Tab-separated table of C-alpha atoms in Angstrom:
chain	number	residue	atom	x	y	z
W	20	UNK	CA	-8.473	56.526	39.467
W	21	UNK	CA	-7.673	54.661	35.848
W	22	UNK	CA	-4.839	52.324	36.521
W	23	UNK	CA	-3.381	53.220	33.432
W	24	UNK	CA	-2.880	57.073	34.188
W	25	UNK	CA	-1.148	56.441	37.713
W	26	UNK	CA	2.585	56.274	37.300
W	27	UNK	CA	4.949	55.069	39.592
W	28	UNK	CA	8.915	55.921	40.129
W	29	UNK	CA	11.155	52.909	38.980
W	30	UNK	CA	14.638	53.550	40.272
W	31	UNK	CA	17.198	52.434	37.387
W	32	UNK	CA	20.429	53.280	39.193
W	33	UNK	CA	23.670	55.315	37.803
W	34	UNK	CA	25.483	52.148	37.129
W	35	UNK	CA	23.404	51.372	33.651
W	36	UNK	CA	23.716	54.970	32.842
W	37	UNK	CA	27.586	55.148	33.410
W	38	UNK	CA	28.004	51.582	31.914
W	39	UNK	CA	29.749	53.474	28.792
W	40	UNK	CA	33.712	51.578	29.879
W	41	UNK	CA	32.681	48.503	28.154
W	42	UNK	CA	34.535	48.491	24.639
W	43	UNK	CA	35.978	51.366	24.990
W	44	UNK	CA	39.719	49.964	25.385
W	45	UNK	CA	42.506	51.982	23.105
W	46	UNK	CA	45.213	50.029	23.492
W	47	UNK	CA	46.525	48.280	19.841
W	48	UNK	CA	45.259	51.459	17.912
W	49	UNK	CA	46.198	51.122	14.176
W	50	UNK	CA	48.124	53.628	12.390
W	51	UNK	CA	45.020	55.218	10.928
W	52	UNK	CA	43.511	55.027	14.299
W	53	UNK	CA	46.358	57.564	15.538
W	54	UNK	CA	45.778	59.632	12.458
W	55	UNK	CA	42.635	59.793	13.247
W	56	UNK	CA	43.295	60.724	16.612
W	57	UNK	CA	45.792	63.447	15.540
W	58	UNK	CA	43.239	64.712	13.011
W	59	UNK	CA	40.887	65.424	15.540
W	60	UNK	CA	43.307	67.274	17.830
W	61	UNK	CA	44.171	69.312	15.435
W	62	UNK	CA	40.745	70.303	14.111
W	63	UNK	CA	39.628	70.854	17.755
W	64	UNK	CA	43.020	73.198	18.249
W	65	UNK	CA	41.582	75.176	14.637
W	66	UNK	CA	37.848	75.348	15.316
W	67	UNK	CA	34.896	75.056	18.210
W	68	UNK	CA	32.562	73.999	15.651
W	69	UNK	CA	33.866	70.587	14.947
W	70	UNK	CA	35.214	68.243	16.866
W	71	UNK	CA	35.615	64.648	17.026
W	72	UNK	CA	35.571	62.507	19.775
W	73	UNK	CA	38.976	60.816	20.191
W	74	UNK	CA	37.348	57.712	21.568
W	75	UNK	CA	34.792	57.045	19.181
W	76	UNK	CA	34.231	53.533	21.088
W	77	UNK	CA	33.552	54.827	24.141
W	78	UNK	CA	30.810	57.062	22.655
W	79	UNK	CA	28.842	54.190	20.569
W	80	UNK	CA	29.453	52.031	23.937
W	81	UNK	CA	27.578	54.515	26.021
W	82	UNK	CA	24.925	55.320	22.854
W	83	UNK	CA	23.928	51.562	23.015
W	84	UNK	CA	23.577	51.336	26.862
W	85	UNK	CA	21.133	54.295	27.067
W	86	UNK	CA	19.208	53.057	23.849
W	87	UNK	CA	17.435	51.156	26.405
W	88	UNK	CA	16.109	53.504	27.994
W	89	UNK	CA	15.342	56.608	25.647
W	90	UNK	CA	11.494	55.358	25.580
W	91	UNK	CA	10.770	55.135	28.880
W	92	UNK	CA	12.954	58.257	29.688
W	93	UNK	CA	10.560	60.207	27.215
W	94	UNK	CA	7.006	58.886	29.156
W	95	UNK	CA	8.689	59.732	33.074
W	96	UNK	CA	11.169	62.167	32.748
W	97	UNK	CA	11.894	61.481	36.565
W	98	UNK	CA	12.091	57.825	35.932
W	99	UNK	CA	16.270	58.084	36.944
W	100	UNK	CA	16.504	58.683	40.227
W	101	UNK	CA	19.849	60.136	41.244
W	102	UNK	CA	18.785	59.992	45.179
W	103	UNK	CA	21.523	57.928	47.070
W	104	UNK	CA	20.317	54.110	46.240
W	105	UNK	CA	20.460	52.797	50.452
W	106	UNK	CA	18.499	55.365	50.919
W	107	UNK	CA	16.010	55.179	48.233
W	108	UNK	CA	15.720	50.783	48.747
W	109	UNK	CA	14.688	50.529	52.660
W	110	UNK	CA	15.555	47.835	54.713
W	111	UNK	CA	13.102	45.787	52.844
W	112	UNK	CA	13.640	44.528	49.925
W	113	UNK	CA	10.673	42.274	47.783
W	114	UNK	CA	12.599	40.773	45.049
W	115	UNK	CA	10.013	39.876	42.645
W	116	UNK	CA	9.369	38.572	38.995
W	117	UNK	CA	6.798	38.436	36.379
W	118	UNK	CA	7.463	34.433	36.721
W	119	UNK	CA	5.336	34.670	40.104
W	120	UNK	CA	1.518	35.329	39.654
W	121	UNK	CA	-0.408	38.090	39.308
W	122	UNK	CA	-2.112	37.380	42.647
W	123	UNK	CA	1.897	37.013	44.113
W	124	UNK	CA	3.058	39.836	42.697
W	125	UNK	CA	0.022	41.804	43.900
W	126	UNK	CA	0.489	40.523	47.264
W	127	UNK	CA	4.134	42.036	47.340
W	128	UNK	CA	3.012	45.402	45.772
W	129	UNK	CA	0.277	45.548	48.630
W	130	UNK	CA	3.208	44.756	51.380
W	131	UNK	CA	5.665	46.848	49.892
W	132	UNK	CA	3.172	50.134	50.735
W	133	UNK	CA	2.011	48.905	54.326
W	134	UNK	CA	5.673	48.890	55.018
W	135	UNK	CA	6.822	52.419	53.390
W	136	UNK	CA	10.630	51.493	54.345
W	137	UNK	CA	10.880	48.903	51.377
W	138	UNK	CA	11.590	48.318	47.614
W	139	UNK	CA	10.097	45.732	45.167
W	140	UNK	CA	13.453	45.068	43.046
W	141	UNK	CA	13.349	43.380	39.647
W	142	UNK	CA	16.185	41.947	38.005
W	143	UNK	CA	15.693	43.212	34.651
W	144	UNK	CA	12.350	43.191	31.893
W	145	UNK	CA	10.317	40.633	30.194
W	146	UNK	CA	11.539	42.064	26.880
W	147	UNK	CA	14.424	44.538	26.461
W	148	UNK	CA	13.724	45.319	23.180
W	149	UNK	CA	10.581	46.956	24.130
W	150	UNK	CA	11.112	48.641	27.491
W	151	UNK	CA	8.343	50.840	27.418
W	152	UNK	CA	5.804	47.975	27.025
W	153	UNK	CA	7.949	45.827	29.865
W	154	UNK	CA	7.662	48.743	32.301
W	155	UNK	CA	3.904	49.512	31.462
W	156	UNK	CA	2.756	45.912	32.368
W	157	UNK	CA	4.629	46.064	35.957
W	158	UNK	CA	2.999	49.440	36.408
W	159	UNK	CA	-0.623	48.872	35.584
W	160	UNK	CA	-0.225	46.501	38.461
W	161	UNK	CA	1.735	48.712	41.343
W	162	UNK	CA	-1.067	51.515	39.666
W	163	UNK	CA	-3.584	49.448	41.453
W	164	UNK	CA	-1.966	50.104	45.300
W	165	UNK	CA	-2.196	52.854	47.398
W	166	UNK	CA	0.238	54.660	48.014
W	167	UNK	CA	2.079	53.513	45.057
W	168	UNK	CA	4.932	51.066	45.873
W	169	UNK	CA	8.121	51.919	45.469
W	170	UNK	CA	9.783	50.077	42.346
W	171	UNK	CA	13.316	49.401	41.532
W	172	UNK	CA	15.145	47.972	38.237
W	173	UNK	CA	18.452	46.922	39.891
W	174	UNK	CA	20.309	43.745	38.917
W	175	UNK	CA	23.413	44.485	41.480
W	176	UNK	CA	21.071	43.666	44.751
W	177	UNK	CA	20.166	40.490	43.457
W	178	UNK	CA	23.974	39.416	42.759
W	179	UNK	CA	24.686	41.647	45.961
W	180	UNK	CA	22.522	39.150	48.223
W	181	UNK	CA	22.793	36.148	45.566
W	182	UNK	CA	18.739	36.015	44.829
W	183	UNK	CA	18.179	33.570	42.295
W	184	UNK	CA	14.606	32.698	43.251
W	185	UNK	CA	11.472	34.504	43.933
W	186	UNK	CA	9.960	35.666	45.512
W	187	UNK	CA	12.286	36.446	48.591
W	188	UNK	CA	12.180	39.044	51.209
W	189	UNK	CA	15.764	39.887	52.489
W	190	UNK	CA	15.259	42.478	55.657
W	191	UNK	CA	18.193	44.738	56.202
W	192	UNK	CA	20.093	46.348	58.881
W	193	UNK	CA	19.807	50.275	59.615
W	194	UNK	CA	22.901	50.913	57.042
W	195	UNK	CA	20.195	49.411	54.693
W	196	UNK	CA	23.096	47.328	53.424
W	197	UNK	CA	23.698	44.648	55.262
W	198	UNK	CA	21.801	41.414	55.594
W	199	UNK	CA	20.099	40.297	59.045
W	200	UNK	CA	17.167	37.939	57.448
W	201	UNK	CA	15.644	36.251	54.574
W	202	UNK	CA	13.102	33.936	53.771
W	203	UNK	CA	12.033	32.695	50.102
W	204	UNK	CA	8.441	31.812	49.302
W	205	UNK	CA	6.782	34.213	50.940
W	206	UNK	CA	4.876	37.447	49.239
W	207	UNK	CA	4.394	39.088	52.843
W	208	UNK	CA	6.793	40.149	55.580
W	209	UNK	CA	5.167	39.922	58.609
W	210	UNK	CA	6.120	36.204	59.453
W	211	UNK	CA	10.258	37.533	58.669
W	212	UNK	CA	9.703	40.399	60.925
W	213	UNK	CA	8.554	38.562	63.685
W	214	UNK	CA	11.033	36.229	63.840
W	215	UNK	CA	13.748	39.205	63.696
W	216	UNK	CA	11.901	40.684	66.459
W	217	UNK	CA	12.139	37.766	68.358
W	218	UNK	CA	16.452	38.330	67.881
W	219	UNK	CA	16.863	35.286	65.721
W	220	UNK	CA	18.416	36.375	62.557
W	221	UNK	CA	19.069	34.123	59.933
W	222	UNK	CA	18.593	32.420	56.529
W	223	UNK	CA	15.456	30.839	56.748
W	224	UNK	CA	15.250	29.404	53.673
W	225	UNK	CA	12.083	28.330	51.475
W	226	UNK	CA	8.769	28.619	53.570
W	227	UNK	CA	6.316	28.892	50.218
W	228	UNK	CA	6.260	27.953	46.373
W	229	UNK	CA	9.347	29.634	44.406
W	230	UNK	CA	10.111	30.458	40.680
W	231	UNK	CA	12.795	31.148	38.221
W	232	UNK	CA	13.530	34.229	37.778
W	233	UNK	CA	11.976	35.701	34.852
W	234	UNK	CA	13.740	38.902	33.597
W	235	UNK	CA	17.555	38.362	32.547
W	236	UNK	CA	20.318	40.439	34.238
W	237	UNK	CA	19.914	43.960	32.804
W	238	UNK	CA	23.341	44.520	32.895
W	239	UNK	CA	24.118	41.615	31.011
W	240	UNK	CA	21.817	42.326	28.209
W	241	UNK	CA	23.651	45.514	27.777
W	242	UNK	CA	26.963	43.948	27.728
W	243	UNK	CA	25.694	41.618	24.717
W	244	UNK	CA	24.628	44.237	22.346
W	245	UNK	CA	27.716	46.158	23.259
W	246	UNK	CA	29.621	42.977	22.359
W	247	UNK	CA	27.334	42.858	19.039
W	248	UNK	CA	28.372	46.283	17.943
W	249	UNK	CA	30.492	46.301	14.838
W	250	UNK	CA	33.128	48.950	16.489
W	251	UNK	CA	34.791	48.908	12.470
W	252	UNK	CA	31.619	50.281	11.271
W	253	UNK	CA	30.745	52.727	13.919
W	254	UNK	CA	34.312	54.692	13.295
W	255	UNK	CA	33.424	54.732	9.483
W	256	UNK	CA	30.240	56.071	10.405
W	257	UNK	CA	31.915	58.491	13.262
W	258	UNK	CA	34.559	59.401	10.335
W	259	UNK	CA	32.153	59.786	7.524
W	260	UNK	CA	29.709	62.135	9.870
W	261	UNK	CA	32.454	64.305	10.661
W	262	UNK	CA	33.349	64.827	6.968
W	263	UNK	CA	29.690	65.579	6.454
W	264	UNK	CA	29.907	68.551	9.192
W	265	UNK	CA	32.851	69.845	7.598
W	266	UNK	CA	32.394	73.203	6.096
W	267	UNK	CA	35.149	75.125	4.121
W	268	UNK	CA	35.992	78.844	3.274
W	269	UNK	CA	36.554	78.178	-0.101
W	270	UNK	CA	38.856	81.497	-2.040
W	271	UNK	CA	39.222	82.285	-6.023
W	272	UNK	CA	42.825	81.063	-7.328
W	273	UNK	CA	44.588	84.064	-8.036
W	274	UNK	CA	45.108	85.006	-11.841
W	275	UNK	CA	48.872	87.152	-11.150
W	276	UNK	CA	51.093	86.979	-8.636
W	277	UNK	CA	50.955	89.850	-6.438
W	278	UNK	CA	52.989	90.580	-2.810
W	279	UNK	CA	50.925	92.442	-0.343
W	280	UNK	CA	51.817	94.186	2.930
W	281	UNK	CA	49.019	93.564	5.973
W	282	UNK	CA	49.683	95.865	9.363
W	283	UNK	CA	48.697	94.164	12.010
W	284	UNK	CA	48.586	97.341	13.982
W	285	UNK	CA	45.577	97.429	16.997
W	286	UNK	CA	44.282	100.850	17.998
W	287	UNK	CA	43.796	100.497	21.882
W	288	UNK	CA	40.082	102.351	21.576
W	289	UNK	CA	40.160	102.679	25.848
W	290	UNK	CA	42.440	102.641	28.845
W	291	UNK	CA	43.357	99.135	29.594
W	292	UNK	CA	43.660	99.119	34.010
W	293	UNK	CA	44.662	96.971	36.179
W	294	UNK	CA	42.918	96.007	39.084
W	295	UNK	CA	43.490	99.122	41.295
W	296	UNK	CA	43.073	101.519	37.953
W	297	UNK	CA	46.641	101.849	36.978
W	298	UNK	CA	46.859	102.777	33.692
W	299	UNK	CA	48.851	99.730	32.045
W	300	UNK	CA	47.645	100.551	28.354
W	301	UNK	CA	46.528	104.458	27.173
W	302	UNK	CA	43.796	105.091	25.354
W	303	UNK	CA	44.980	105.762	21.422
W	304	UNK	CA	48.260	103.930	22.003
W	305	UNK	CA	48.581	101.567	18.417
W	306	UNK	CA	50.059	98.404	19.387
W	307	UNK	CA	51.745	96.064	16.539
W	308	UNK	CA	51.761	92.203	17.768
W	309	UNK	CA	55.202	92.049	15.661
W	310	UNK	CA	57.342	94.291	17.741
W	311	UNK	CA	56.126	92.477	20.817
W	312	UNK	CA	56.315	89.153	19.168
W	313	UNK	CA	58.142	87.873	15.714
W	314	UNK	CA	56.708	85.886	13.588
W	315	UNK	CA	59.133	83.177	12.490
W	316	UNK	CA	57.084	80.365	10.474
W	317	UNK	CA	55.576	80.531	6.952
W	318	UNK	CA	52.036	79.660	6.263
W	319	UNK	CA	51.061	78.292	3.038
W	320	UNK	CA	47.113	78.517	2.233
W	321	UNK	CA	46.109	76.780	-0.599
W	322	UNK	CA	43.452	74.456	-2.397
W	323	UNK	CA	44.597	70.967	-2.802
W	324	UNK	CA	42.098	69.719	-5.035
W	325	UNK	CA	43.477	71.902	-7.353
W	326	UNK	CA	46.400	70.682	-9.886
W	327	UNK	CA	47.703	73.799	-10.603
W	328	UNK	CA	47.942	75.405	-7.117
W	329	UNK	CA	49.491	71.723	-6.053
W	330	UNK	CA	52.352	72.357	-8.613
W	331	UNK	CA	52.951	75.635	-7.395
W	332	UNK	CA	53.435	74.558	-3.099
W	333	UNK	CA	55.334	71.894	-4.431
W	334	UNK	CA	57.826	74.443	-6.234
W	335	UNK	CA	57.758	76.860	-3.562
W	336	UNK	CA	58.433	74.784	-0.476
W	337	UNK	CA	62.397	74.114	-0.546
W	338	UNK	CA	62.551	77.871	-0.990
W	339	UNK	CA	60.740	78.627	2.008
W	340	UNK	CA	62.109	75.212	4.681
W	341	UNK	CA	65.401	76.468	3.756
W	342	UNK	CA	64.399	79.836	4.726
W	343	UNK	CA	61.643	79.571	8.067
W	344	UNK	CA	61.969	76.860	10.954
W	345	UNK	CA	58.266	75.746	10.707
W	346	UNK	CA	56.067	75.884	7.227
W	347	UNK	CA	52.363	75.403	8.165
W	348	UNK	CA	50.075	73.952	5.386
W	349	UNK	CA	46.628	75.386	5.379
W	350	UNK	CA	44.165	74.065	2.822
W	351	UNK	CA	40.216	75.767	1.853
W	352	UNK	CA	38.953	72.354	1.260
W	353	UNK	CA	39.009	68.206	1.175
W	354	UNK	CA	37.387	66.305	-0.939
W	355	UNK	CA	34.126	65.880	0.998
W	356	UNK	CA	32.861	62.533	-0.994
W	357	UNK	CA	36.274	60.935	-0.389
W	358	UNK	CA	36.668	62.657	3.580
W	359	UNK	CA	39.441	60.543	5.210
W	360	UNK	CA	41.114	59.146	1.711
W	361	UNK	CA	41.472	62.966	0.872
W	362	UNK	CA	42.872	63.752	3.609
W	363	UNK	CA	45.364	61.102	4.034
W	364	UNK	CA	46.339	61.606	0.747
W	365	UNK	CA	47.272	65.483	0.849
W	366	UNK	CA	49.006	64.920	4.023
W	367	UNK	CA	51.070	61.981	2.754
W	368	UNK	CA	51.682	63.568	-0.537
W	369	UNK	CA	53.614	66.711	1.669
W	370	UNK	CA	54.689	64.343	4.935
W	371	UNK	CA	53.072	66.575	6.961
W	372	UNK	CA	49.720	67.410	8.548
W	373	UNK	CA	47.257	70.126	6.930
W	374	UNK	CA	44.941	72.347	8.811
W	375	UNK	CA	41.682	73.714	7.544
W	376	UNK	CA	41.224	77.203	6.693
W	377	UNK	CA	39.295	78.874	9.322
W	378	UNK	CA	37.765	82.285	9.753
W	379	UNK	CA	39.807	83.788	12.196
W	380	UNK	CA	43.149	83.176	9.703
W	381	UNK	CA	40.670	84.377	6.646
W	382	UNK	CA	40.615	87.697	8.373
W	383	UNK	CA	43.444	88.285	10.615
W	384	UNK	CA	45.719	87.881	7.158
W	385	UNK	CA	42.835	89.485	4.907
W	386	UNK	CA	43.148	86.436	2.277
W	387	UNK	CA	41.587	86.507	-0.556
W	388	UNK	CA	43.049	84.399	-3.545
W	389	UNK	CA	45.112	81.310	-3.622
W	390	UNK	CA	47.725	79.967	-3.187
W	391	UNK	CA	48.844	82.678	-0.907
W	392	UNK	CA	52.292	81.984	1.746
W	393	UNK	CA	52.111	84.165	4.421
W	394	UNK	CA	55.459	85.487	5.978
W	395	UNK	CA	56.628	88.722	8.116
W	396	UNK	CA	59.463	91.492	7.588
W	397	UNK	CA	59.567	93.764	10.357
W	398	UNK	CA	55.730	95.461	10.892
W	399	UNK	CA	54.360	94.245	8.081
W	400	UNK	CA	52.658	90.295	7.519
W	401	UNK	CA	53.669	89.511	3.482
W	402	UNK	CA	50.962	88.088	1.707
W	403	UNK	CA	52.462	86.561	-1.571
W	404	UNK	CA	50.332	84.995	-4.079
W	405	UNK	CA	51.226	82.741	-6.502
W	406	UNK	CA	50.331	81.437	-10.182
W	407	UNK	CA	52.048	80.214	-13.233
W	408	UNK	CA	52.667	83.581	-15.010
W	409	UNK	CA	56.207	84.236	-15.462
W	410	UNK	CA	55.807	87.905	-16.934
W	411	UNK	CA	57.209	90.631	-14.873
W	412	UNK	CA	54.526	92.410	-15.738
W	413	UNK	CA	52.031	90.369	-14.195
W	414	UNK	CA	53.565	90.580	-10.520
W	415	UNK	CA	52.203	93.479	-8.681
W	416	UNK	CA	53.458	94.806	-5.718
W	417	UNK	CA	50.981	96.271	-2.828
């Protein structure tokens, strides 16, 4: 069979895949850091759509770990391995490098599938910045055994059983963790085995030629470019996508003030039971969420980009704190080209945060002009909407 079609499993264990803690430290935040924090509470708490994360670190942290590995994930989709790892390395372990020979490394391939309780373990890759082609020149030569040897990328067992030359053949107890032999030099396990056999355990040092290791600590190559990553940058990116996702429901200003009544009455269209078909609700019964709950607060929907409807919610909010416990300020849009600037500086200019206009509010008060404050007497929701005009004659009543 063509060396180069026969793929074998290289075990890269959870750890790199969960290595997404580095960086991702919140302590110090910065007052715009806990805006932004509280900005993206609050959009989660007003829509499903958009969200952003509240550790934005922690998310590029992770991003640049797995870049690593996106290529290789794409040619072996099976390539991670979530198996328990003692029992996926056997109580051999090969620890190997491209810094041995080809006719070494063979050698260990070839004794890693005569003894199918074993692992060839490399520290890392000859070139991290192109994994694919790293991984494809180990595998053209494991291709080449039968049955295919089983391959590991784990950097942990070497500082586990402080390797730092190969190759070296550490044989393991039956918890597959700990140590009974070694011997360094040596491509073949036989000689190792024997002398374990024989009940002498031990160190047994260098018996062959050894070599540097080749391949630098994965681990540690992932901790540099997470050190390298310019976290300033990735939150104005994480900040300016967000604004990009943002989508408004944009209404007509109004042209005459006008007070409308909304009934917020619910037709029950079917019994509502309980769990032994009791009757809790009738069928027909009209049910008005303001007799069962009051509404106490006063929402104020507006477009802050516009001067005019500014003027008029700054006019018309000592009326209504002296009058409702809690005003909420609801906007249809920001200022998508300045995102975060816009935002800060409507909810600076009012000392208080604004919420985005969402669907569900669109509908449930049936808005359709701004600026529009939205308060209750007795059944009724009162939708008032505002503009300049001073003429009686221009304020209608609904």
């Amino acid at each position: 069979m063509d060396v180069l079609t026969r793929y074998f499993k290289i075990l890269i264990p959870v750890f790199i895949i969960t290595f997404s803690s580095v960086g991702a430290d919140t302590s110090g935040l910065t007052d715009e850091d806990k805006a932004l924090r509280d900005l993206a509470k609050s959009i989660r708490e007003q829509s499903s759509e958009i969200t952003i994360p509240v550790n934005i670190h922690q998310r590029e942290a992770k991003a640049q770990a797995e870049q690593l590995f996106n290529s290789l994930k794409e040619q072996q989709p099976d390539i991670f391995d979530t198996r328990d790892k003692r029992k996926r390395i056997g109580r051999i372990l090969f620890f190997a490098s491209q810094s041995m020979s080809l006719e070494a490394m063979e050698d260990m391939f070839t004794a890693s599938t005569d003894h199918l309780d074993s692992a060839v373990v490399f520290r890392g890759v000859r070139d991290p910045e192109n994994l694919s082609k790293s991984i494809m020149e180990i595998q053209r030569i494991a291709a080449r055994q039968t049955p295919v040897a089983n391959v590991m990328l784990d950097p942990t067992l070497y500082r586990d059983y402080g390797v730092d030359k190969v190759p070296t053949i550490i044989y393991l107890d039956e918890d597959k963790e700990t140590e009974i032999a070694r011997v360094s030099g040596l491509t073949q396990p036989d000689w190792l085995l024997r002398q374990v056999k024989s009940g002498d355990g031990k160190d047994y040092g260098v018996k062959g030629s050894v070599h540097d290791i080749l391949e630098r600590d994965l681990i540690e190559v992932m901790k540099e470019r997470v050190a390298m990553i310019d976290w300033e940058d990735k939150k104005e990116q994480a900040i300016n996508r967000y604004w990009d996702k943002q989508r408004y429901l944009e209404l007509p200003g109004a042209t005459r003030k006008r007070t409308r009544e909304v009934d917020p009455s619910i037709l029950i269209s079917e019994d509502i039971t309980d769990a032994n078909g009791n009757v809790l609700v009738a069928q027909g019964t009209i049910i008005n969420p303001l007799e069962l709950r009051p509404f106490t607060q006063a929402l104020v929907v507006f477009d802050p980009l516009d001067p005019v409807q500014m003027s008029l919610v700054d006019q018309k909010l000592p009326e209504l704190t002296s009058k409702y416990p809690r005003i909420t300020l609801i906007v249809t849009r920001f200022n998508k080209e300045k995102g975060w600037e816009s935002y800060k500086s409507i909810t600076e200019h009012f000392d208080s945060p604004v919420f985005n206009l969402t669907s569900e509010v669109k509908s449930r008060f049936q808005l359709e002009y701004t600026p529009a404050i939205i308060t209750a007497a007795k059944r009724h929701f009162i939708i008032e909407e505002l503009t300049k005009s001073e003429d009686p004659a221009a304020i209608v009543k609904e």
